[in-house]
Amino acid sequence: MPNLPALFISHGSPMLAIEDSPARRFLLDLGNTLPRPKAIVVASAHWETSGGPAVSLAPQPQTIHDFGGFPPALFAIQYPAPGAPGVAERVATLLEQGGQAVSRSPDRGLDHGAWVPLRLMYPQADIPVTQLSVLRGGTPAAHLALGTAISALRDEGVLVIGSGSLTHNLHEFRGQGIDAPVPGWVSEFGDWMQSMLAQNQRAALLDYRRQAPHAARNHPSEEHLMPLYVAMGAGGDSASVQRLHASYEYGVLAMDVYAFS
């Protein structure tokens, strides 16, 4: 089986699917740099569940257009990848062995946190995909535990992706252009995260809300950062961390991509 990293991908705006940017160009090439996975598990910020994680057993996941106010071209996109119900059951089993109460969704499709980056990475839509939810109101430590529980998947040829955003305050969006200047409160948070990740300072990262500069301003709600902790956990306790890409879009969206292996 291929030795796969676990990835954290900042998926930014849905416009990433159709609008040129450094992050889009990076993701268009990323799939070619990785061993081909037998299946993909995406923990997306856009599927939150209460009371425990959920997995999708959909054999042919629908493409979910879970956004509004964007061009018709975005709503026309389909990503017809096959589902991975067997891998989803394996995810559920590993999570249950780790003490999680897991729900199984028979028909959950792929939200844009999954299909936008996957369509760039694997445009042929020929790799089976399933989704794992994030925990509504869950802590970084709780999401780290989710990733740790499924870390064995990496040795089974399964690519684990946490899809969110390193920064995500849409209230500060204010209609800027894609190449708008980056304010200090955004770059300082991103720099702190990069430094702590490079040093594998997990205690500080788990306490980011208190220790990172401008944490609450960059994440008024936390769901878009939690997939990073899933990927970190899936990488293993002593994972090496590599920042594969760094750029900003619309001033306030840090588009970092990290690999944990």
PDB file of C-alpha atoms in Angstrom:
ATOM      1  CA  MET A   1       0.000   0.000   0.000  1.00  0.00           C
ATOM      2  CA  PRO A   2       1.239   3.552  -0.680  1.00  0.00           C
ATOM      3  CA  ASN A   3       2.656   5.515   2.231  1.00  0.00           C
ATOM      4  CA  LEU A   4       0.254   8.442   2.267  1.00  0.00           C
ATOM      5  CA  PRO A   5       0.379  11.611   4.339  1.00  0.00           C
ATOM      6  CA  ALA A   6      -2.692  13.064   5.996  1.00  0.00           C
ATOM      7  CA  LEU A   7      -3.501  16.454   4.507  1.00  0.00           C
ATOM      8  CA  PHE A   8      -5.055  19.657   5.778  1.00  0.00           C
ATOM      9  CA  ILE A   9      -6.379  21.705   2.868  1.00  0.00           C
ATOM     10  CA  SER A  10      -7.715  25.241   3.134  1.00  0.00           C
ATOM     11  CA  HIS A  11     -10.570  25.237   0.626  1.00  0.00           C
ATOM     12  CA  GLY A  12     -11.320  28.951   0.907  1.00  0.00           C
ATOM     13  CA  SER A  13     -14.233  30.294  -1.110  1.00  0.00           C
ATOM     14  CA  PRO A  14     -16.250  28.042  -3.442  1.00  0.00           C
ATOM     15  CA  MET A  15     -14.856  30.262  -6.215  1.00  0.00           C
ATOM     16  CA  LEU A  16     -11.654  28.216  -5.858  1.00  0.00           C
ATOM     17  CA  ALA A  17     -13.374  25.755  -8.198  1.00  0.00           C
ATOM     18  CA  ILE A  18     -13.399  28.193 -11.135  1.00  0.00           C
ATOM     19  CA  GLU A  19     -11.262  31.255 -10.319  1.00  0.00           C
ATOM     20  CA  ASP A  20      -7.526  31.273 -10.963  1.00  0.00           C
ATOM     21  CA  SER A  21      -5.274  31.747  -7.946  1.00  0.00           C
ATOM     22  CA  PRO A  22      -1.993  30.379  -6.572  1.00  0.00           C
ATOM     23  CA  ALA A  23      -3.932  28.008  -4.310  1.00  0.00           C
ATOM     24  CA  ARG A  24      -5.982  26.678  -7.210  1.00  0.00           C
ATOM     25  CA  ARG A  25      -2.890  26.121  -9.331  1.00  0.00           C
ATOM     26  CA  PHE A  26      -1.220  24.309  -6.438  1.00  0.00           C
ATOM     27  CA  LEU A  27      -4.172  21.965  -5.925  1.00  0.00           C
ATOM     28  CA  LEU A  28      -4.339  21.223  -9.644  1.00  0.00           C
ATOM     29  CA  ASP A  29      -0.888  19.646  -9.334  1.00  0.00           C
ATOM     30  CA  LEU A  30      -1.100  18.192  -5.823  1.00  0.00           C
ATOM     31  CA  GLY A  31      -2.752  14.913  -6.772  1.00  0.00           C
ATOM     32  CA  ASN A  32       0.075  14.172  -9.209  1.00  0.00           C
ATOM     33  CA  THR A  33       2.667  14.421  -6.416  1.00  0.00           C
ATOM     34  CA  LEU A  34       1.013  11.809  -4.172  1.00  0.00           C
ATOM     35  CA  PRO A  35       0.815   8.028  -4.439  1.00  0.00           C
ATOM     36  CA  ARG A  36      -2.580   7.146  -5.843  1.00  0.00           C
ATOM     37  CA  PRO A  37      -4.946   6.321  -2.970  1.00  0.00           C
ATOM     38  CA  LYS A  38      -7.429   3.468  -3.082  1.00  0.00           C
ATOM     39  CA  ALA A  39      -9.993   5.732  -1.388  1.00  0.00           C
ATOM     40  CA  ILE A  40     -10.299   9.160   0.225  1.00  0.00           C
ATOM     41  CA  VAL A  41     -11.829  10.186   3.547  1.00  0.00           C
ATOM     42  CA  VAL A  42     -12.615  13.899   3.873  1.00  0.00           C
ATOM     43  CA  ALA A  43     -13.353  15.519   7.225  1.00  0.00           C
ATOM     44  CA  SER A  44     -15.079  18.696   6.046  1.00  0.00           C
ATOM     45  CA  ALA A  45     -15.923  21.825   8.002  1.00  0.00           C
ATOM     46  CA  HIS A  46     -19.270  21.848   6.207  1.00  0.00           C
ATOM     47  CA  TRP A  47     -20.625  18.705   7.856  1.00  0.00           C
ATOM     48  CA  GLU A  48     -21.095  19.168  11.596  1.00  0.00           C
ATOM     49  CA  THR A  49     -22.828  16.648  13.826  1.00  0.00           C
ATOM     50  CA  SER A  50     -23.767  16.655  17.497  1.00  0.00           C
ATOM     51  CA  GLY A  51     -23.236  13.807  19.942  1.00  0.00           C
ATOM     52  CA  GLY A  52     -20.424  12.180  17.984  1.00  0.00           C
ATOM     53  CA  PRO A  53     -18.976  11.872  14.494  1.00  0.00           C
ATOM     54  CA  ALA A  54     -20.821  10.572  11.455  1.00  0.00           C
ATOM     55  CA  VAL A  55     -19.677   8.826   8.292  1.00  0.00           C
ATOM     56  CA  SER A  56     -21.355   8.626   4.898  1.00  0.00           C
ATOM     57  CA  LEU A  57     -22.239   5.238   3.433  1.00  0.00           C
ATOM     58  CA  ALA A  58     -23.566   6.712   0.174  1.00  0.00           C
ATOM     59  CA  PRO A  59     -22.561   4.420  -2.712  1.00  0.00           C
ATOM     60  CA  GLN A  60     -22.817   7.309  -5.214  1.00  0.00           C
ATOM     61  CA  PRO A  61     -22.612  10.603  -3.292  1.00  0.00           C
ATOM     62  CA  GLN A  62     -24.484  13.549  -4.707  1.00  0.00           C
ATOM     63  CA  THR A  63     -22.651  16.837  -5.301  1.00  0.00           C
ATOM     64  CA  ILE A  64     -23.972  19.275  -2.691  1.00  0.00           C
ATOM     65  CA  HIS A  65     -24.005  22.973  -3.656  1.00  0.00           C
ATOM     66  CA  ASP A  66     -24.155  24.247  -0.090  1.00  0.00           C
ATOM     67  CA  PHE A  67     -23.706  27.957  -0.812  1.00  0.00           C
ATOM     68  CA  GLY A  68     -25.596  30.865  -2.299  1.00  0.00           C
ATOM     69  CA  GLY A  69     -24.987  34.044  -4.244  1.00  0.00           C
ATOM     70  CA  PHE A  70     -22.322  32.611  -6.548  1.00  0.00           C
ATOM     71  CA  PRO A  71     -22.227  32.366 -10.363  1.00  0.00           C
ATOM     72  CA  PRO A  72     -24.394  29.732 -12.098  1.00  0.00           C
ATOM     73  CA  ALA A  73     -21.208  28.006 -13.318  1.00  0.00           C
ATOM     74  CA  LEU A  74     -20.523  26.855  -9.761  1.00  0.00           C
ATOM     75  CA  PHE A  75     -23.967  25.301  -9.394  1.00  0.00           C
ATOM     76  CA  ALA A  76     -23.513  23.443 -12.666  1.00  0.00           C
ATOM     77  CA  ILE A  77     -20.449  21.563 -11.431  1.00  0.00           C
ATOM     78  CA  GLN A  78     -20.854  17.898 -10.592  1.00  0.00           C
ATOM     79  CA  TYR A  79     -18.231  15.644  -9.030  1.00  0.00           C
ATOM     80  CA  PRO A  80     -19.488  12.104  -9.690  1.00  0.00           C
ATOM     81  CA  ALA A  81     -16.890  10.154  -7.723  1.00  0.00           C
ATOM     82  CA  PRO A  82     -18.069   6.782  -6.416  1.00  0.00           C
ATOM     83  CA  GLY A  83     -18.703   6.430  -2.723  1.00  0.00           C
ATOM     84  CA  ALA A  84     -16.635   4.284  -0.399  1.00  0.00           C
ATOM     85  CA  PRO A  85     -19.122   2.580   1.946  1.00  0.00           C
ATOM     86  CA  GLY A  86     -16.668  -0.168   2.885  1.00  0.00           C
ATOM     87  CA  VAL A  87     -14.021   2.356   3.865  1.00  0.00           C
ATOM     88  CA  ALA A  88     -16.678   4.345   5.718  1.00  0.00           C
ATOM     89  CA  GLU A  89     -17.515   1.258   7.760  1.00  0.00           C
ATOM     90  CA  ARG A  90     -13.807   0.817   8.477  1.00  0.00           C
ATOM     91  CA  VAL A  91     -13.684   4.456   9.663  1.00  0.00           C
ATOM     92  CA  ALA A  92     -16.699   3.864  11.885  1.00  0.00           C
ATOM     93  CA  THR A  93     -15.164   0.720  13.363  1.00  0.00           C
ATOM     94  CA  LEU A  94     -11.886   2.456  14.156  1.00  0.00           C
ATOM     95  CA  LEU A  95     -13.715   5.363  15.758  1.00  0.00           C
ATOM     96  CA  GLU A  96     -15.885   3.014  17.819  1.00  0.00           C
ATOM     97  CA  GLN A  97     -12.791   1.151  18.953  1.00  0.00           C
ATOM     98  CA  GLY A  98     -11.517   4.551  20.086  1.00  0.00           C
ATOM     99  CA  GLY A  99     -14.601   5.071  22.208  1.00  0.00           C
ATOM    100  CA  GLN A 100     -16.623   7.247  19.822  1.00  0.00           C
ATOM    101  CA  ALA A 101     -20.368   6.968  19.298  1.00  0.00           C
ATOM    102  CA  VAL A 102     -20.614   6.967  15.499  1.00  0.00           C
ATOM    103  CA  SER A 103     -23.626   7.697  13.311  1.00  0.00           C
ATOM    104  CA  ARG A 104     -23.917   6.301   9.802  1.00  0.00           C
ATOM    105  CA  SER A 105     -25.575   8.377   7.106  1.00  0.00           C
ATOM    106  CA  PRO A 106     -26.896   6.276   4.206  1.00  0.00           C
ATOM    107  CA  ASP A 107     -26.998   9.104   1.680  1.00  0.00           C
ATOM    108  CA  ARG A 108     -24.847  12.064   2.724  1.00  0.00           C
ATOM    109  CA  GLY A 109     -23.327  13.616  -0.401  1.00  0.00           C
ATOM    110  CA  LEU A 110     -20.134  15.582  -0.947  1.00  0.00           C
ATOM    111  CA  ASP A 111     -20.271  19.177   0.250  1.00  0.00           C
ATOM    112  CA  HIS A 112     -18.080  21.847  -1.302  1.00  0.00           C
ATOM    113  CA  GLY A 113     -15.427  21.344   1.374  1.00  0.00           C
ATOM    114  CA  ALA A 114     -14.894  17.946  -0.227  1.00  0.00           C
ATOM    115  CA  TRP A 115     -15.653  18.298  -3.930  1.00  0.00           C
ATOM    116  CA  VAL A 116     -13.993  21.659  -4.575  1.00  0.00           C
ATOM    117  CA  PRO A 117     -10.451  20.510  -3.656  1.00  0.00           C
ATOM    118  CA  LEU A 118     -10.993  16.954  -4.918  1.00  0.00           C
ATOM    119  CA  ARG A 119     -12.156  18.143  -8.315  1.00  0.00           C
ATOM    120  CA  LEU A 120      -8.869  20.030  -8.643  1.00  0.00           C
ATOM    121  CA  MET A 121      -6.697  17.215  -7.297  1.00  0.00           C
ATOM    122  CA  TYR A 122      -8.458  14.297  -8.985  1.00  0.00           C
ATOM    123  CA  PRO A 123     -10.476  15.712 -11.903  1.00  0.00           C
ATOM    124  CA  GLN A 124     -11.321  12.257 -13.279  1.00  0.00           C
ATOM    125  CA  ALA A 125     -13.521  11.643 -10.192  1.00  0.00           C
ATOM    126  CA  ASP A 126     -12.444   8.009 -10.242  1.00  0.00           C
ATOM    127  CA  ILE A 127     -11.279   7.534  -6.638  1.00  0.00           C
ATOM    128  CA  PRO A 128     -13.936   6.418  -4.109  1.00  0.00           C
ATOM    129  CA  VAL A 129     -14.731   9.098  -1.513  1.00  0.00           C
ATOM    130  CA  THR A 130     -16.497   9.186   1.810  1.00  0.00           C
ATOM    131  CA  GLN A 131     -16.973  11.984   4.314  1.00  0.00           C
ATOM    132  CA  LEU A 132     -16.417  12.184   8.049  1.00  0.00           C
ATOM    133  CA  SER A 133     -18.175  14.913   9.998  1.00  0.00           C
ATOM    134  CA  VAL A 134     -16.624  17.333  12.437  1.00  0.00           C
ATOM    135  CA  LEU A 135     -18.077  17.743  15.905  1.00  0.00           C
ATOM    136  CA  ARG A 136     -20.358  20.705  16.471  1.00  0.00           C
ATOM    137  CA  GLY A 137     -18.791  22.629  19.342  1.00  0.00           C
ATOM    138  CA  GLY A 138     -15.988  20.066  19.621  1.00  0.00           C
ATOM    139  CA  THR A 139     -12.565  21.048  20.939  1.00  0.00           C
ATOM    140  CA  PRO A 140      -9.252  20.765  19.112  1.00  0.00           C
ATOM    141  CA  ALA A 141      -8.384  17.849  21.406  1.00  0.00           C
ATOM    142  CA  ALA A 142     -11.604  16.047  20.471  1.00  0.00           C
ATOM    143  CA  HIS A 143     -10.801  16.409  16.782  1.00  0.00           C
ATOM    144  CA  LEU A 144      -7.212  15.328  17.309  1.00  0.00           C
ATOM    145  CA  ALA A 145      -8.648  12.171  18.886  1.00  0.00           C
ATOM    146  CA  LEU A 146     -10.816  11.545  15.809  1.00  0.00           C
ATOM    147  CA  GLY A 147      -7.773  11.717  13.573  1.00  0.00           C
ATOM    148  CA  THR A 148      -5.686   9.558  15.880  1.00  0.00           C
ATOM    149  CA  ALA A 149      -8.369   6.874  15.879  1.00  0.00           C
ATOM    150  CA  ILE A 150      -8.291   6.586  12.080  1.00  0.00           C
ATOM    151  CA  SER A 151      -4.535   6.972  11.589  1.00  0.00           C
ATOM    152  CA  ALA A 152      -4.221   3.311  10.530  1.00  0.00           C
ATOM    153  CA  LEU A 153      -6.001   4.181   7.299  1.00  0.00           C
ATOM    154  CA  ARG A 154      -2.837   5.805   5.982  1.00  0.00           C
ATOM    155  CA  ASP A 155      -1.162   2.385   5.968  1.00  0.00           C
ATOM    156  CA  GLU A 156      -4.153   0.907   4.147  1.00  0.00           C
ATOM    157  CA  GLY A 157      -3.892   3.122   1.071  1.00  0.00           C
ATOM    158  CA  VAL A 158      -6.522   5.636   2.196  1.00  0.00           C
ATOM    159  CA  LEU A 159      -5.886   9.371   1.899  1.00  0.00           C
ATOM    160  CA  VAL A 160      -7.214  11.290   4.907  1.00  0.00           C
ATOM    161  CA  ILE A 161      -7.976  14.946   4.216  1.00  0.00           C
ATOM    162  CA  GLY A 162      -9.108  17.596   6.665  1.00  0.00           C
ATOM    163  CA  SER A 163     -10.760  20.343   4.618  1.00  0.00           C
ATOM    164  CA  GLY A 164     -11.329  23.708   6.238  1.00  0.00           C
ATOM    165  CA  SER A 165      -9.486  27.017   6.279  1.00  0.00           C
ATOM    166  CA  LEU A 166      -6.518  28.234   8.273  1.00  0.00           C
ATOM    167  CA  THR A 167      -8.343  31.532   8.729  1.00  0.00           C
ATOM    168  CA  HIS A 168     -12.088  32.027   8.270  1.00  0.00           C
ATOM    169  CA  ASN A 169     -13.822  35.253   9.219  1.00  0.00           C
ATOM    170  CA  LEU A 170     -16.361  35.964   6.510  1.00  0.00           C
ATOM    171  CA  HIS A 171     -17.692  38.963   8.461  1.00  0.00           C
ATOM    172  CA  GLU A 172     -14.426  40.709   7.527  1.00  0.00           C
ATOM    173  CA  PHE A 173     -14.723  39.766   3.852  1.00  0.00           C
ATOM    174  CA  ARG A 174     -16.249  43.101   2.760  1.00  0.00           C
ATOM    175  CA  GLY A 175     -16.137  42.368  -0.941  1.00  0.00           C
ATOM    176  CA  GLN A 176     -12.369  42.589  -1.428  1.00  0.00           C
ATOM    177  CA  GLY A 177     -10.684  41.336  -4.549  1.00  0.00           C
ATOM    178  CA  ILE A 178      -8.942  37.994  -4.567  1.00  0.00           C
ATOM    179  CA  ASP A 179      -5.530  39.722  -4.303  1.00  0.00           C
ATOM    180  CA  ALA A 180      -6.521  42.196  -1.580  1.00  0.00           C
ATOM    181  CA  PRO A 181      -3.844  43.152   0.985  1.00  0.00           C
ATOM    182  CA  VAL A 182      -3.533  40.865   3.980  1.00  0.00           C
ATOM    183  CA  PRO A 183      -4.167  42.577   7.329  1.00  0.00           C
ATOM    184  CA  GLY A 184      -1.768  41.954  10.192  1.00  0.00           C
ATOM    185  CA  TRP A 185      -4.349  40.181  12.326  1.00  0.00           C
ATOM    186  CA  VAL A 186      -4.621  37.506   9.618  1.00  0.00           C
ATOM    187  CA  SER A 187      -0.923  37.084   8.796  1.00  0.00           C
ATOM    188  CA  GLU A 188       0.121  37.072  12.457  1.00  0.00           C
ATOM    189  CA  PHE A 189      -2.269  34.225  13.202  1.00  0.00           C
ATOM    190  CA  GLY A 190      -1.069  32.275  10.174  1.00  0.00           C
ATOM    191  CA  ASP A 191       2.575  32.806  11.105  1.00  0.00           C
ATOM    192  CA  TRP A 192       1.934  31.596  14.651  1.00  0.00           C
ATOM    193  CA  MET A 193       0.171  28.484  13.421  1.00  0.00           C
ATOM    194  CA  GLN A 194       2.977  27.740  10.968  1.00  0.00           C
ATOM    195  CA  SER A 195       5.616  28.129  13.663  1.00  0.00           C
ATOM    196  CA  MET A 196       3.797  25.886  16.143  1.00  0.00           C
ATOM    197  CA  LEU A 197       3.110  23.250  13.510  1.00  0.00           C
ATOM    198  CA  ALA A 198       6.720  23.251  12.312  1.00  0.00           C
ATOM    199  CA  GLN A 199       7.864  22.669  15.892  1.00  0.00           C
ATOM    200  CA  ASN A 200       5.095  20.115  16.575  1.00  0.00           C
ATOM    201  CA  GLN A 201       4.036  22.155  19.603  1.00  0.00           C
ATOM    202  CA  ARG A 202       0.808  20.263  20.133  1.00  0.00           C
ATOM    203  CA  ALA A 203       0.040  21.613  23.579  1.00  0.00           C
ATOM    204  CA  ALA A 204       0.144  25.169  22.244  1.00  0.00           C
ATOM    205  CA  LEU A 205      -1.858  24.208  19.149  1.00  0.00           C
ATOM    206  CA  LEU A 206      -4.557  22.577  21.247  1.00  0.00           C
ATOM    207  CA  ASP A 207      -4.700  25.793  23.270  1.00  0.00           C
ATOM    208  CA  TYR A 208      -4.608  28.024  20.161  1.00  0.00           C
ATOM    209  CA  ARG A 209      -7.743  29.895  21.204  1.00  0.00           C
ATOM    210  CA  ARG A 210      -5.860  31.369  24.160  1.00  0.00           C
ATOM    211  CA  GLN A 211      -2.291  31.463  22.857  1.00  0.00           C
ATOM    212  CA  ALA A 212      -2.484  32.395  19.161  1.00  0.00           C
ATOM    213  CA  PRO A 213      -2.679  36.077  18.220  1.00  0.00           C
ATOM    214  CA  HIS A 214      -6.128  37.185  17.041  1.00  0.00           C
ATOM    215  CA  ALA A 215      -7.501  33.652  17.318  1.00  0.00           C
ATOM    216  CA  ALA A 216     -11.127  34.566  17.896  1.00  0.00           C
ATOM    217  CA  ARG A 217     -11.063  37.217  15.171  1.00  0.00           C
ATOM    218  CA  ASN A 218      -9.766  34.712  12.627  1.00  0.00           C
ATOM    219  CA  HIS A 219     -12.198  32.021  13.760  1.00  0.00           C
ATOM    220  CA  PRO A 220     -15.391  33.537  15.213  1.00  0.00           C
ATOM    221  CA  SER A 221     -16.620  29.942  15.026  1.00  0.00           C
ATOM    222  CA  GLU A 222     -14.155  27.096  15.030  1.00  0.00           C
ATOM    223  CA  GLU A 223     -15.465  24.537  12.545  1.00  0.00           C
ATOM    224  CA  HIS A 224     -13.096  25.577   9.736  1.00  0.00           C
ATOM    225  CA  LEU A 225      -9.975  25.002  11.827  1.00  0.00           C
ATOM    226  CA  MET A 226     -11.044  21.673  13.348  1.00  0.00           C
ATOM    227  CA  PRO A 227     -10.205  19.614  10.219  1.00  0.00           C
ATOM    228  CA  LEU A 228      -6.564  20.583  10.754  1.00  0.00           C
ATOM    229  CA  TYR A 229      -6.602  18.681  14.050  1.00  0.00           C
ATOM    230  CA  VAL A 230      -8.200  15.653  12.386  1.00  0.00           C
ATOM    231  CA  ALA A 231      -5.364  15.619   9.840  1.00  0.00           C
ATOM    232  CA  MET A 232      -2.782  16.136  12.579  1.00  0.00           C
ATOM    233  CA  GLY A 233      -4.114  13.186  14.534  1.00  0.00           C
ATOM    234  CA  ALA A 234      -4.248  10.993  11.436  1.00  0.00           C
ATOM    235  CA  GLY A 235      -0.583  11.772  10.800  1.00  0.00           C
ATOM    236  CA  GLY A 236       0.422  10.061  14.048  1.00  0.00           C
ATOM    237  CA  ASP A 237       1.781  11.189  17.397  1.00  0.00           C
ATOM    238  CA  SER A 238       5.254  12.056  16.131  1.00  0.00           C
ATOM    239  CA  ALA A 239       4.323  13.090  12.603  1.00  0.00           C
ATOM    240  CA  SER A 240       6.606  15.330  10.640  1.00  0.00           C
ATOM    241  CA  VAL A 241       4.771  18.410   9.417  1.00  0.00           C
ATOM    242  CA  GLN A 242       5.342  20.076   6.069  1.00  0.00           C
ATOM    243  CA  ARG A 243       3.667  23.218   4.797  1.00  0.00           C
ATOM    244  CA  LEU A 244       3.081  22.423   1.142  1.00  0.00           C
ATOM    245  CA  HIS A 245       1.487  25.714   0.172  1.00  0.00           C
ATOM    246  CA  ALA A 246       0.854  29.179   1.600  1.00  0.00           C
ATOM    247  CA  SER A 247      -1.064  32.044   0.022  1.00  0.00           C
ATOM    248  CA  TYR A 248      -3.935  34.373   0.839  1.00  0.00           C
ATOM    249  CA  GLU A 249      -7.168  35.141  -0.958  1.00  0.00           C
ATOM    250  CA  TYR A 250      -9.526  38.089  -0.477  1.00  0.00           C
ATOM    251  CA  GLY A 251      -7.219  39.398   2.241  1.00  0.00           C
ATOM    252  CA  VAL A 252      -8.710  37.312   5.030  1.00  0.00           C
ATOM    253  CA  LEU A 253      -8.505  33.694   3.801  1.00  0.00           C
ATOM    254  CA  ALA A 254      -5.183  31.923   4.455  1.00  0.00           C
ATOM    255  CA  MET A 255      -4.976  29.064   1.951  1.00  0.00           C
ATOM    256  CA  ASP A 256      -2.339  26.959   3.683  1.00  0.00           C
ATOM    257  CA  VAL A 257      -1.982  23.250   2.906  1.00  0.00           C
ATOM    258  CA  TYR A 258      -0.159  20.973   5.374  1.00  0.00           C
ATOM    259  CA  ALA A 259       0.969  17.372   5.196  1.00  0.00           C
ATOM    260  CA  PHE A 260       1.370  15.173   8.285  1.00  0.00           C
ATOM    261  CA  SER A 261       3.333  11.945   7.923  1.00  0.00           C
TER     262      SER A 261
END
